[in-house]
CSV table of C-alpha atoms and ligand atoms in Angstrom, one decimal:
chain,number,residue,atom,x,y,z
A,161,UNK,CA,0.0,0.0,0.0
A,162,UNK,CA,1.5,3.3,-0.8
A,163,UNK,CA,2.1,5.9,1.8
A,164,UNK,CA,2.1,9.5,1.7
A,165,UNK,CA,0.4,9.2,-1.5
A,166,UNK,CA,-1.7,12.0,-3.0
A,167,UNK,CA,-3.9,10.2,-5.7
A,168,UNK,CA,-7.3,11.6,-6.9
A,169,UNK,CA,-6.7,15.0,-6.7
A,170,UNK,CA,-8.6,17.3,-8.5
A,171,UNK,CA,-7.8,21.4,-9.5
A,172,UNK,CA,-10.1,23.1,-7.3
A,173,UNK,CA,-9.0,26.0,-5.0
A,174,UNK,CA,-5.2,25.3,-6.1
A,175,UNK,CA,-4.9,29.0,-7.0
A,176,UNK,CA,-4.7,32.3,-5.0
A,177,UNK,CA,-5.2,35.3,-5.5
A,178,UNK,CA,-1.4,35.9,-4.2
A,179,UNK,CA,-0.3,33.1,-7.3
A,180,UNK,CA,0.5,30.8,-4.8
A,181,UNK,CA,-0.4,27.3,-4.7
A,182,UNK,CA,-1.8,25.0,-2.4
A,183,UNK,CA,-1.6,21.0,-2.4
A,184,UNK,CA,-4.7,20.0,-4.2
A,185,UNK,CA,-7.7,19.2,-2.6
A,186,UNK,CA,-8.4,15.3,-2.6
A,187,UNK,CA,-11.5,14.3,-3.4
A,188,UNK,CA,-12.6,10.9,-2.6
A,189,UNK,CA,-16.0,9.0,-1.2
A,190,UNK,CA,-14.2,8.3,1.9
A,191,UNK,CA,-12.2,9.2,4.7
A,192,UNK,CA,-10.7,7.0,7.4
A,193,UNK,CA,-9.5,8.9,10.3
A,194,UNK,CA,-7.0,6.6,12.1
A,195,UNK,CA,-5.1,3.5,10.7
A,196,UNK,CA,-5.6,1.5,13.9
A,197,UNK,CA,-6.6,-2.1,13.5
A,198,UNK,CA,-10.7,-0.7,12.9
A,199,UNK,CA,-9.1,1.9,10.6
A,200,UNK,CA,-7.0,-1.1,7.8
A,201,UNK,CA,-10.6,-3.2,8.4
A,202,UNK,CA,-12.8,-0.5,7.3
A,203,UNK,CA,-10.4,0.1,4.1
A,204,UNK,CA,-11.2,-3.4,2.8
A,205,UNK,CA,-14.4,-2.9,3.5
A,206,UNK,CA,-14.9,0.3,1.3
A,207,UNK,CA,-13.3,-1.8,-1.1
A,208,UNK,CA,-15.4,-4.7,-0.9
A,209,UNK,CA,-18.1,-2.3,-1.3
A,210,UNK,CA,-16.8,-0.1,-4.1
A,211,UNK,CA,-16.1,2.9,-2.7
A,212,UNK,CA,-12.8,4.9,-2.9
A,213,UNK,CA,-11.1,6.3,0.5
A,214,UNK,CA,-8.2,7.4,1.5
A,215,UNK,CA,-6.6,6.9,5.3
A,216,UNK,CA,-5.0,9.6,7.5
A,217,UNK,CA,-3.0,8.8,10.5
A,218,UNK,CA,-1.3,11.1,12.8
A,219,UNK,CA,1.5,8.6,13.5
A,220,UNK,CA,4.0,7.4,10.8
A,221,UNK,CA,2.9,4.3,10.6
A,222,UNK,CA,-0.5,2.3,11.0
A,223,UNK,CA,-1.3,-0.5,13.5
A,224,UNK,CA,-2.6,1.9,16.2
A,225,UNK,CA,-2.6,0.9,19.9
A,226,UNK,CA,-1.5,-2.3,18.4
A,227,UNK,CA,1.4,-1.5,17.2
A,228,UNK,CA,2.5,1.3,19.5
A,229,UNK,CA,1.6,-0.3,22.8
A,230,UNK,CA,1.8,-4.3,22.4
A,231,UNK,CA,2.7,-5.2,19.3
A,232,UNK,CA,4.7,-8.6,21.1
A,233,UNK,CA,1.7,-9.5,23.0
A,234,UNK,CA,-0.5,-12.2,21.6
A,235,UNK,CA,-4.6,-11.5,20.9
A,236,UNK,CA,-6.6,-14.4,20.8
A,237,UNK,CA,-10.1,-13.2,20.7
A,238,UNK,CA,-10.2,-12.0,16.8
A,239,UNK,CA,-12.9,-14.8,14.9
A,240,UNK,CA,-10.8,-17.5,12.9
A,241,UNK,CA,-7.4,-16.1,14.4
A,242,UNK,CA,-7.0,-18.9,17.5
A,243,UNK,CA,-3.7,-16.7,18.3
A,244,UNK,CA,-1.4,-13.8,16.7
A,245,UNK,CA,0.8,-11.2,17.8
A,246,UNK,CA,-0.3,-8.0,17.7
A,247,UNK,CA,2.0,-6.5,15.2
A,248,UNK,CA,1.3,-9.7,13.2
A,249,UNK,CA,-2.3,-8.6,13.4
A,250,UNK,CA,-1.4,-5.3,12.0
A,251,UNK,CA,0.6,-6.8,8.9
A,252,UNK,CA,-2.3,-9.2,7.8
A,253,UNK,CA,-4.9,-6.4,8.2
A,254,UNK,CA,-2.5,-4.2,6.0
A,255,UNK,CA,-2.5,-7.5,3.2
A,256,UNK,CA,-6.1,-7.8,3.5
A,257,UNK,CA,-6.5,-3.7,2.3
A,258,UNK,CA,-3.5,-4.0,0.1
A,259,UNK,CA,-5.4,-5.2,-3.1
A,260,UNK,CA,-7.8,-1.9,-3.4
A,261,UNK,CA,-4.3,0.4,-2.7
A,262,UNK,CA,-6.1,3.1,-1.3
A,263,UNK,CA,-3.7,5.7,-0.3
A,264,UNK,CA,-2.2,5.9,3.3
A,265,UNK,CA,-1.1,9.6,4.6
A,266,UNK,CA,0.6,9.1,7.7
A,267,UNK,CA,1.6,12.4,10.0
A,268,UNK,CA,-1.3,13.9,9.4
A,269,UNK,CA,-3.8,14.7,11.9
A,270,UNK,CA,-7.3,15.9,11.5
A,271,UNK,CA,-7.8,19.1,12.2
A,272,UNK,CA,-10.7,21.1,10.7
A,273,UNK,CA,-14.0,20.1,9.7
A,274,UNK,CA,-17.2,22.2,7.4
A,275,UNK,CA,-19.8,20.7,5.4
A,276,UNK,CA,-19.1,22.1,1.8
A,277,UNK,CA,-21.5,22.6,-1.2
A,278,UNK,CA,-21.7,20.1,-3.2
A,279,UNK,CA,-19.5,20.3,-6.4
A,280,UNK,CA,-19.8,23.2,-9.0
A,281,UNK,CA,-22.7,22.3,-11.2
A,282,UNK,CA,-19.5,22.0,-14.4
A,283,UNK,CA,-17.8,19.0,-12.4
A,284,UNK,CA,-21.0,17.0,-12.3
A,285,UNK,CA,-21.3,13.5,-13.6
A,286,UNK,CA,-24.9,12.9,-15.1
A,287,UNK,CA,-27.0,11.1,-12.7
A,288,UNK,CA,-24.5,11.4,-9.9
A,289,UNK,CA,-25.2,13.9,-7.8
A,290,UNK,CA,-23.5,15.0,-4.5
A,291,UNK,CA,-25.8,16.8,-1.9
A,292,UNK,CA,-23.9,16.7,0.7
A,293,UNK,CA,-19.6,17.2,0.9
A,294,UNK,CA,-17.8,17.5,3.5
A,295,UNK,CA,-14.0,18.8,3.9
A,296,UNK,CA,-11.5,17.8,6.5
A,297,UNK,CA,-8.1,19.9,6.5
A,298,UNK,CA,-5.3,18.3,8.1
A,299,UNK,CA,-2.4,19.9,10.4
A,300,UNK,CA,0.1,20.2,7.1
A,301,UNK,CA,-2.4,21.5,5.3
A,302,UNK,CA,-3.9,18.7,3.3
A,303,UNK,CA,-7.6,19.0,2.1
A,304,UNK,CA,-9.9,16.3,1.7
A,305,UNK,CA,-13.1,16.6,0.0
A,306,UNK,CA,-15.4,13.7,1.0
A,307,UNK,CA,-19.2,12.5,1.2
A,308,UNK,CA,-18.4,10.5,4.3
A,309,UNK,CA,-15.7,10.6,7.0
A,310,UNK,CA,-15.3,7.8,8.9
A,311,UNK,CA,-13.7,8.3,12.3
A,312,UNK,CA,-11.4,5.0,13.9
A,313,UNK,CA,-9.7,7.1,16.2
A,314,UNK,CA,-9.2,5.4,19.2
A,315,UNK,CA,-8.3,7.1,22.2
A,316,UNK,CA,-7.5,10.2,20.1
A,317,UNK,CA,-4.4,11.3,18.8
A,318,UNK,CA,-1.6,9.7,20.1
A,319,UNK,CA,1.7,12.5,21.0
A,320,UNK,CA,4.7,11.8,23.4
A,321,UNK,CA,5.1,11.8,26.3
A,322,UNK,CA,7.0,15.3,27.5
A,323,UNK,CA,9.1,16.4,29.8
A,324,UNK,CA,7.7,18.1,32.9
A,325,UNK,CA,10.3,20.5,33.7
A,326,UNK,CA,10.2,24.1,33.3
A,327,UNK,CA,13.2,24.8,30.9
A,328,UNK,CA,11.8,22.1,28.3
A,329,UNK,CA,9.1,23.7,26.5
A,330,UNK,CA,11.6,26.6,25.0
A,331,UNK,CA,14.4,23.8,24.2
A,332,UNK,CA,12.0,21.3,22.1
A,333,UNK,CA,12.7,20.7,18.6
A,334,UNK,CA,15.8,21.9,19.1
A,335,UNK,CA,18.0,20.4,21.5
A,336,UNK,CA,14.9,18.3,23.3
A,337,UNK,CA,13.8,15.6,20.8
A,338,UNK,CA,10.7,13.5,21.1
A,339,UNK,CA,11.7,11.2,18.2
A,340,UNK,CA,14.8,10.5,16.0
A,341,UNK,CA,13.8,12.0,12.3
A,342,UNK,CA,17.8,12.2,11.3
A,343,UNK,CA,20.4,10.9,12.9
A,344,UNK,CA,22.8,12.9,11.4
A,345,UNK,CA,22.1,16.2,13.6
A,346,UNK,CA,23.4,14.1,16.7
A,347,UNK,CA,26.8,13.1,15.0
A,348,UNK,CA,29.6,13.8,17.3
A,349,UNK,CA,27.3,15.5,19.8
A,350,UNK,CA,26.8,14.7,23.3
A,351,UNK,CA,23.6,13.1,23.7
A,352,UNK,CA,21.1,11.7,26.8
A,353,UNK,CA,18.6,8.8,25.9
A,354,UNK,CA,16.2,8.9,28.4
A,355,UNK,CA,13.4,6.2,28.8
A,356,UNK,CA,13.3,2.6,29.0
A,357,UNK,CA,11.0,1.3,25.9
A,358,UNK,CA,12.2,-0.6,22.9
A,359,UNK,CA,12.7,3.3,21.3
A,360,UNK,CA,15.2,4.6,24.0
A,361,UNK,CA,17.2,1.4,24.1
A,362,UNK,CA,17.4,0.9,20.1
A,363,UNK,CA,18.2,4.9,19.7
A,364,UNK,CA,20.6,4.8,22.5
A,365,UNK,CA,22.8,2.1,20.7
A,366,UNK,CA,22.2,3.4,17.3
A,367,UNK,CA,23.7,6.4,18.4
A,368,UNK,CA,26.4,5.6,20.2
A,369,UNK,CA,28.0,4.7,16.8
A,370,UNK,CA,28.1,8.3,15.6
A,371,UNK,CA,27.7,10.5,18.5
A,372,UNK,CA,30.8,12.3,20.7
A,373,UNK,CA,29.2,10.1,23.8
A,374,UNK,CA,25.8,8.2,24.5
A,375,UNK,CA,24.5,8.3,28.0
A,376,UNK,CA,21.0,6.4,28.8
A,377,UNK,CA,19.0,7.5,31.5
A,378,UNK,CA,16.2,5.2,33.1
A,379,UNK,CA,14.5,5.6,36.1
A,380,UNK,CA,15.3,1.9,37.2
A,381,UNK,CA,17.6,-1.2,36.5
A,382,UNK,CA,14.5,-3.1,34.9
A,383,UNK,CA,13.6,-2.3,31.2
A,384,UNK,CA,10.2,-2.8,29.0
A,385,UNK,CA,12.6,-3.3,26.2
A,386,UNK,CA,12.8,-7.0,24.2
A,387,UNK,CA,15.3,-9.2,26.2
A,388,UNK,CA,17.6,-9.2,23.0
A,389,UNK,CA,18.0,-5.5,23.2
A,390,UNK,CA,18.8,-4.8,26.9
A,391,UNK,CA,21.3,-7.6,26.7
A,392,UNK,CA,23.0,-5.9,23.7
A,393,UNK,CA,22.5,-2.4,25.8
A,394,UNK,CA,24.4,-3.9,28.7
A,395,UNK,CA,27.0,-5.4,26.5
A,396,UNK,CA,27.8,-1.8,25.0
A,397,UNK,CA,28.1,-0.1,28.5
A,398,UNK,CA,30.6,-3.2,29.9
A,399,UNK,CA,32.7,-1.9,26.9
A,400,UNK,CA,32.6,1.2,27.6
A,401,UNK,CA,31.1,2.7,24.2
A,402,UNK,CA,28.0,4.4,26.3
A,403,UNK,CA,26.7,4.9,29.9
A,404,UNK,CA,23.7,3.7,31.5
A,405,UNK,CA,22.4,6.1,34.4
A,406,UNK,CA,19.3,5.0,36.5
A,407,UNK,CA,17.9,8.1,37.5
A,408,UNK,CA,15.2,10.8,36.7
A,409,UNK,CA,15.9,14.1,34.9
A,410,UNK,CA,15.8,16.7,37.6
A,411,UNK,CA,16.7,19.9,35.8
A,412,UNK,CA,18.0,21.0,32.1
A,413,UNK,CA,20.9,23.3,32.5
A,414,UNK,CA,20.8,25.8,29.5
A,415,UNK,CA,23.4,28.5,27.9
A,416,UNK,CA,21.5,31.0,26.2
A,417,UNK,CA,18.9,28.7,23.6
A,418,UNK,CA,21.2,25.7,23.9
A,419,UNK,CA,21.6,23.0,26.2
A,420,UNK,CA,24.5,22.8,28.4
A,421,UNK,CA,23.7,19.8,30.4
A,422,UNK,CA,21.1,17.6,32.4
A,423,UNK,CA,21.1,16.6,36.5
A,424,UNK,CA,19.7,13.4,36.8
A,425,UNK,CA,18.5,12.2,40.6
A,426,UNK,CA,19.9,8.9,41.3
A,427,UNK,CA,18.7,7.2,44.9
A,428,UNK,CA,21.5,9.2,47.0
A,429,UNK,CA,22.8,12.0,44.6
A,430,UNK,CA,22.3,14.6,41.8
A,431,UNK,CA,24.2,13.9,39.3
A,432,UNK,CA,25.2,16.3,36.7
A,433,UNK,CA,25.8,15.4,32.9
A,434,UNK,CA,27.1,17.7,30.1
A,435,UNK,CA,24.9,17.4,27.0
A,436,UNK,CA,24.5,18.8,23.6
A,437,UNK,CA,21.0,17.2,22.8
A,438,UNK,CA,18.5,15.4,24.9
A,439,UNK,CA,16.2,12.5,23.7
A,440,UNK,CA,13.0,12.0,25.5
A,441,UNK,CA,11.5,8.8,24.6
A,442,UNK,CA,8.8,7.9,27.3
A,443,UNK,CA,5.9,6.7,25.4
A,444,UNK,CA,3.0,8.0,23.7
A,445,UNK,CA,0.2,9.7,25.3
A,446,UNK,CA,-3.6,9.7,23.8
A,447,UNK,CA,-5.0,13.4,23.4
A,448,UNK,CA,-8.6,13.6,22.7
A,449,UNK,CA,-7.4,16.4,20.1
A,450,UNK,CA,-9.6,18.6,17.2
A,451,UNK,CA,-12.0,16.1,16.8
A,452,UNK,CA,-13.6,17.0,19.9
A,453,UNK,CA,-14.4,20.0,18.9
A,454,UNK,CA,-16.5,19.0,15.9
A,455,UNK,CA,-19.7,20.0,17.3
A,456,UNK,CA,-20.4,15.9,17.8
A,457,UNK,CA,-22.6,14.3,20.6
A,458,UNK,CA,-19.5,13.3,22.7
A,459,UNK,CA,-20.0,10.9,26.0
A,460,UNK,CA,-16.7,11.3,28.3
A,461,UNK,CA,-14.4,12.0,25.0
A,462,UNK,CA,-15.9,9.4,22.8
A,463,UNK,CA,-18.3,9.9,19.8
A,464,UNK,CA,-22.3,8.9,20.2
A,465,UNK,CA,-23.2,6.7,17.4
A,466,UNK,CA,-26.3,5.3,16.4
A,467,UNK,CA,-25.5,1.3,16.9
A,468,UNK,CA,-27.9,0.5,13.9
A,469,UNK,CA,-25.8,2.9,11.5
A,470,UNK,CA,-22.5,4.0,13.6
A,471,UNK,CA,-23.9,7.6,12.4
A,472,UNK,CA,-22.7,10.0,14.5
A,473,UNK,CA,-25.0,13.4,15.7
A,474,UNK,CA,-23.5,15.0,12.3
A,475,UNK,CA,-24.9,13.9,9.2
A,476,UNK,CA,-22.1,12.0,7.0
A,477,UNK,CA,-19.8,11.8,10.0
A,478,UNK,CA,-19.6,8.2,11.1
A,479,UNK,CA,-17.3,6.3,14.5
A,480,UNK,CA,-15.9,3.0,15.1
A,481,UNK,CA,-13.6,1.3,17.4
A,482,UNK,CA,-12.6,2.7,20.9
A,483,UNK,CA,-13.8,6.1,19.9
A,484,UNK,CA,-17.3,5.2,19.2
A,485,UNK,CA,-19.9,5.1,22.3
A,486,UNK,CA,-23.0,3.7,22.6
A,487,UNK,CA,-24.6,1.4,25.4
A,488,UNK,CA,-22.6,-1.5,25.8
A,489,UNK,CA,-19.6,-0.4,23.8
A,490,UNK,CA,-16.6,-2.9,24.2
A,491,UNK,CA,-13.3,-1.3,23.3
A,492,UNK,CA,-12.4,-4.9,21.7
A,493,UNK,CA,-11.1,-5.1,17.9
A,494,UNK,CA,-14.0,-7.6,17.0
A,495,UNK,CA,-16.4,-4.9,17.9
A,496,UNK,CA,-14.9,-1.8,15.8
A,497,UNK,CA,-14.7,-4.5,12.5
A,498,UNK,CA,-18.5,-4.7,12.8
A,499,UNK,CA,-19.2,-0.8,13.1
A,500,UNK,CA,-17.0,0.1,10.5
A,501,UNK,CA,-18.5,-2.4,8.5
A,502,UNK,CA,-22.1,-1.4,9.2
A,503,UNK,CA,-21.0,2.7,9.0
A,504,UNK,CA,-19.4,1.8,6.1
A,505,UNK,CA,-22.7,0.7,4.2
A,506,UNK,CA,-24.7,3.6,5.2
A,507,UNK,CA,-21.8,6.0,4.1
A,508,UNK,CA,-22.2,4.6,0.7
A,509,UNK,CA,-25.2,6.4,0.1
A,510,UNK,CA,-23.5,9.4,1.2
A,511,UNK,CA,-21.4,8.8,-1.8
A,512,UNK,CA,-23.6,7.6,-4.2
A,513,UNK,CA,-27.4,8.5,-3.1
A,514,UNK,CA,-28.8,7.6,-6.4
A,515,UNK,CA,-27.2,3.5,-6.3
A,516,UNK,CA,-29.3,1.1,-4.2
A,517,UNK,CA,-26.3,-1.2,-2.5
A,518,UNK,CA,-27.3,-4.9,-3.2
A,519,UNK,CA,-25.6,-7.3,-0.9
A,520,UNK,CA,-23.7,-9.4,-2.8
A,521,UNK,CA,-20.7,-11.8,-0.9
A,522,UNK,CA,-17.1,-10.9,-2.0
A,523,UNK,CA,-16.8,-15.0,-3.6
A,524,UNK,CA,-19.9,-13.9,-5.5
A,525,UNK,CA,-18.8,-11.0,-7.3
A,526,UNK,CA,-16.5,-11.9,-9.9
A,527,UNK,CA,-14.3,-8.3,-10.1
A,528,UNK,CA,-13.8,-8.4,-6.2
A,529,UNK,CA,-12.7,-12.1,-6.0
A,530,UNK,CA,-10.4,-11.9,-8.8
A,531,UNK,CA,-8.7,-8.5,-7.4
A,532,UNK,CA,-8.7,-10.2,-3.9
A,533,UNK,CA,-7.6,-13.9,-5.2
A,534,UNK,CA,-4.6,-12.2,-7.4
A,535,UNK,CA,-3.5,-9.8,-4.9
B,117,FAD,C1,-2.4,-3.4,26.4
B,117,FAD,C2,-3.6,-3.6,25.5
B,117,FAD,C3,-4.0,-4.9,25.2
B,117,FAD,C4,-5.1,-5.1,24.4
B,117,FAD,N1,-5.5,-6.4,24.1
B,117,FAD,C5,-6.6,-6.6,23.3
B,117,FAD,C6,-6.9,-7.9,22.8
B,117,FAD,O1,-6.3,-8.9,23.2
B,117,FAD,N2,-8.0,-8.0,22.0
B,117,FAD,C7,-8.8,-6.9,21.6
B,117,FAD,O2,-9.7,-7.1,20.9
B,117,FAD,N3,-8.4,-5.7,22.0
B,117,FAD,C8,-7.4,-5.5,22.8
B,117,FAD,N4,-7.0,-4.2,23.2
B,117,FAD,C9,-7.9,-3.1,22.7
B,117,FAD,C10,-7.6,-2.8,21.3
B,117,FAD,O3,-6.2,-2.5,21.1
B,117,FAD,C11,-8.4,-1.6,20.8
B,117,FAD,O4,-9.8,-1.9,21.0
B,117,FAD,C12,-8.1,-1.2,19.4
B,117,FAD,O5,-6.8,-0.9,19.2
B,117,FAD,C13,-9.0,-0.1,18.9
B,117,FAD,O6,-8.7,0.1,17.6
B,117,FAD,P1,-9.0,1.5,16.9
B,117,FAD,O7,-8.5,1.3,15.4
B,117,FAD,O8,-10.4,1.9,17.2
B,117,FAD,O9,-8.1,2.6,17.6
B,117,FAD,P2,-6.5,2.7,17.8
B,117,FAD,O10,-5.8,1.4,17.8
B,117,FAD,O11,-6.3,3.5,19.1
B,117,FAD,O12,-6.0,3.5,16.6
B,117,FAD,C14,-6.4,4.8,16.4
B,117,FAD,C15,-5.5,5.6,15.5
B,117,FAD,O13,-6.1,6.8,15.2
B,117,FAD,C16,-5.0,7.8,15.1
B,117,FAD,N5,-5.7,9.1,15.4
B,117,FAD,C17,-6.3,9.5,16.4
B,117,FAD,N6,-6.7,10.8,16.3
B,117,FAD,C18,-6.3,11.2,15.1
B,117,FAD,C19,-6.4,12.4,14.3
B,117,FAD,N7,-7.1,13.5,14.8
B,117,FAD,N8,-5.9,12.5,13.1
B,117,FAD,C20,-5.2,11.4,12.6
B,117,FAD,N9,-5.1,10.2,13.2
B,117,FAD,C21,-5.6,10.1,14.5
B,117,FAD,C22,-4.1,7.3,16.2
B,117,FAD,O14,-2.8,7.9,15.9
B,117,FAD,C23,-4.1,5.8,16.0
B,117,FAD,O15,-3.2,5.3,15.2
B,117,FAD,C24,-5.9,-4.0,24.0
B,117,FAD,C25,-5.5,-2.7,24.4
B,117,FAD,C26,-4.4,-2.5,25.1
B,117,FAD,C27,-4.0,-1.1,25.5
């Protein structure tokens, strides 16, 4: 499946008064908010139905909760599936989808929603008409023009963890990283690794090949890193090619806009590092984010739905998974497969109001089954 992709764009509103341009606006039947595990499902189900979408995902990768917060630990409750990995779940979702190669946009979170008119009477197709559009603008600035948007966004947007001391806020994105984008902008630098995930452990020995001096910082001895990778972690240390420190960052010691150096609290003592460039990898939080502000029915943060539609109190805006609420809502993976599937048939005539949808099973229709037998 391609990523970043920017298919089915059309001209309209490229042009400015000013001659500049903006990216196109995409128009599609519909959008998938989120590329958790409900997110991938409800791709292959637009397809199966024969309606374009296009995901966006706030993260650079999809998979969700799965894949950010247990992609080692097994899930045996999925129908026909007596036992996968998480992550394992993820990659077989991503296969399922793969065949209709709708296009992925990953770091993009949803930002703005308004119900547009529909299209200018000169882009109409004969017989086709579309009453209702709506347009979702994204935090870079993409535009998507859709009949229906379908929202899989779990707990909401998921953003690190951050530091909670004062002198961090006017250091980030400069010498206070939440993720590694390019490793070369740490070369012979010194740098602090703190956290004790997969991340902080894999970036902390990663580095330590091209950086002045590595030092990891972890509030205890114990890791939630893979065996493999702490073993390898304390191998490096023992040979002296980077330090372990189990502490807590206590204070950021700054010259001017740059950092001069960390004090870690260790059991007994403060203990005071000289750094060029601090890494703070402690996990991703959920924020409810923009989408709560959508003018929706909300219920404690999630999105009411009508359980026979998965329509939400906005016409055309549809929930499933962990972010959809209704009585007896189980935040299982089982349960947002069935919603998307079900909002997914009454967004179709969203997108095609004129088309009665006939029920036909995917072995029964001859285009699907040879796209989904050949893929
Ligand atoms: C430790 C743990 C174990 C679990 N075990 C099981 C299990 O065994 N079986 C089971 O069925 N369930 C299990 N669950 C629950 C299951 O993971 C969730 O029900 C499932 O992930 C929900 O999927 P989702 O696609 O709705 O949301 P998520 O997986 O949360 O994915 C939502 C996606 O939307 C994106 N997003 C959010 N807001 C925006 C925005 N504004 N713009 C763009 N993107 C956005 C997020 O970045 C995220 O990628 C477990 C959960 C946890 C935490």
């Amino acid at each position: 499946m391609p990523t970043h992709a920017t298919a089915s764009a059309t001209p309209d509103s490229c042009h400015h008064a000013d001659g500049s341009t903006r990216p196109p606006v995409i128009r599609t039947d519909i959008l998938i908010i989120g590329a958790g595990p409900v997110g991938l499902f409800a791709a292959f189900q637009a397809g199966v139905l024969g309606l374009k979408c296009e995901l966006i995902d706030v993260l650079d990768r999809a998979g969700g909760q799965c894949t950010e917060l247990y992609p080692e630990k097994p899930i045996y409750d999925i129908p026909a599936v007596p036992g996968c990995l998480a992550q394992d779940l993820v990659d077989r979702l991503l296969e399922q989808c793969a065949p209709f190669a709708f296009p992925m946009h990953f770091n993009e979170r949803a930002n703005g929603l308004a119900e547009v008119a529909a299209m200018p009477a000169a882009e109409h197709t004969p017989g086709h008409e579309h009453a209702h559009r709506l347009l979702v603008t994204t935090d870079t600035g993409k535009r998507f023009n859709v009949a229906a948007v379908l929202i899989c966004a779990g707990a909401g947007a998921f953003a690190p963890q951050r530091v909670a001391l004062p002198e961090a806020a006017a250091l980030e994105d400069r010498h206070l990283h939440y993720a590694v984008r390019d490793t070369a902008r740490f070369a012979g630098k010194r740098v602090v690794v703190a956290g004790g995930g997969d991340s902080a452990l894999d970036w902390a020995l990663a580095l330590r090949k091209t950086a002045a001096r590595v030092t990891l910082v972890h509030r205890r001895e114990g890791f939630r890193a893979a065996d493999g990778t702490v073993a390898e972690m304390r191998a490096a240390v023992a040979a002296g090619e980077m330090d372990f420190v189990v502490g807590m960052l206590g204070a950021l010691k700054t010259e001017g806009e740059t950092l001069a150096g960390v004090d870690i609290r260790t059991r007994d003592d403060t203990v005071s590092l000289p750094a060029d460039e601090l890494i703070a990898l402690y996990g991703l939080v959920s924020e409810p984010g923009p989408i709560a502000h959508w003018d929706l029915d909300m219920r404690a943060g999630r999105i009411l739905v009508d359980t026979s539609t998965y329509e939400s109190s906005r016409r055309g805006i549809f929930a499933a998974g962990d972010i959809a609420f209704y009585a007896n809502k189980q935040k299982l993976i089982l349960s947002g497969f069935h919603e998307a599937a079900l909002a997914l048939r009454r967004a179709y005539h969203y997108a095609f109001p004129e088309k009665a949808l006939v029920h036909v099973h995917t072995s029964n229709n001859a285009t699907l089954k040879e796209k989904l037998t050949h893929a």
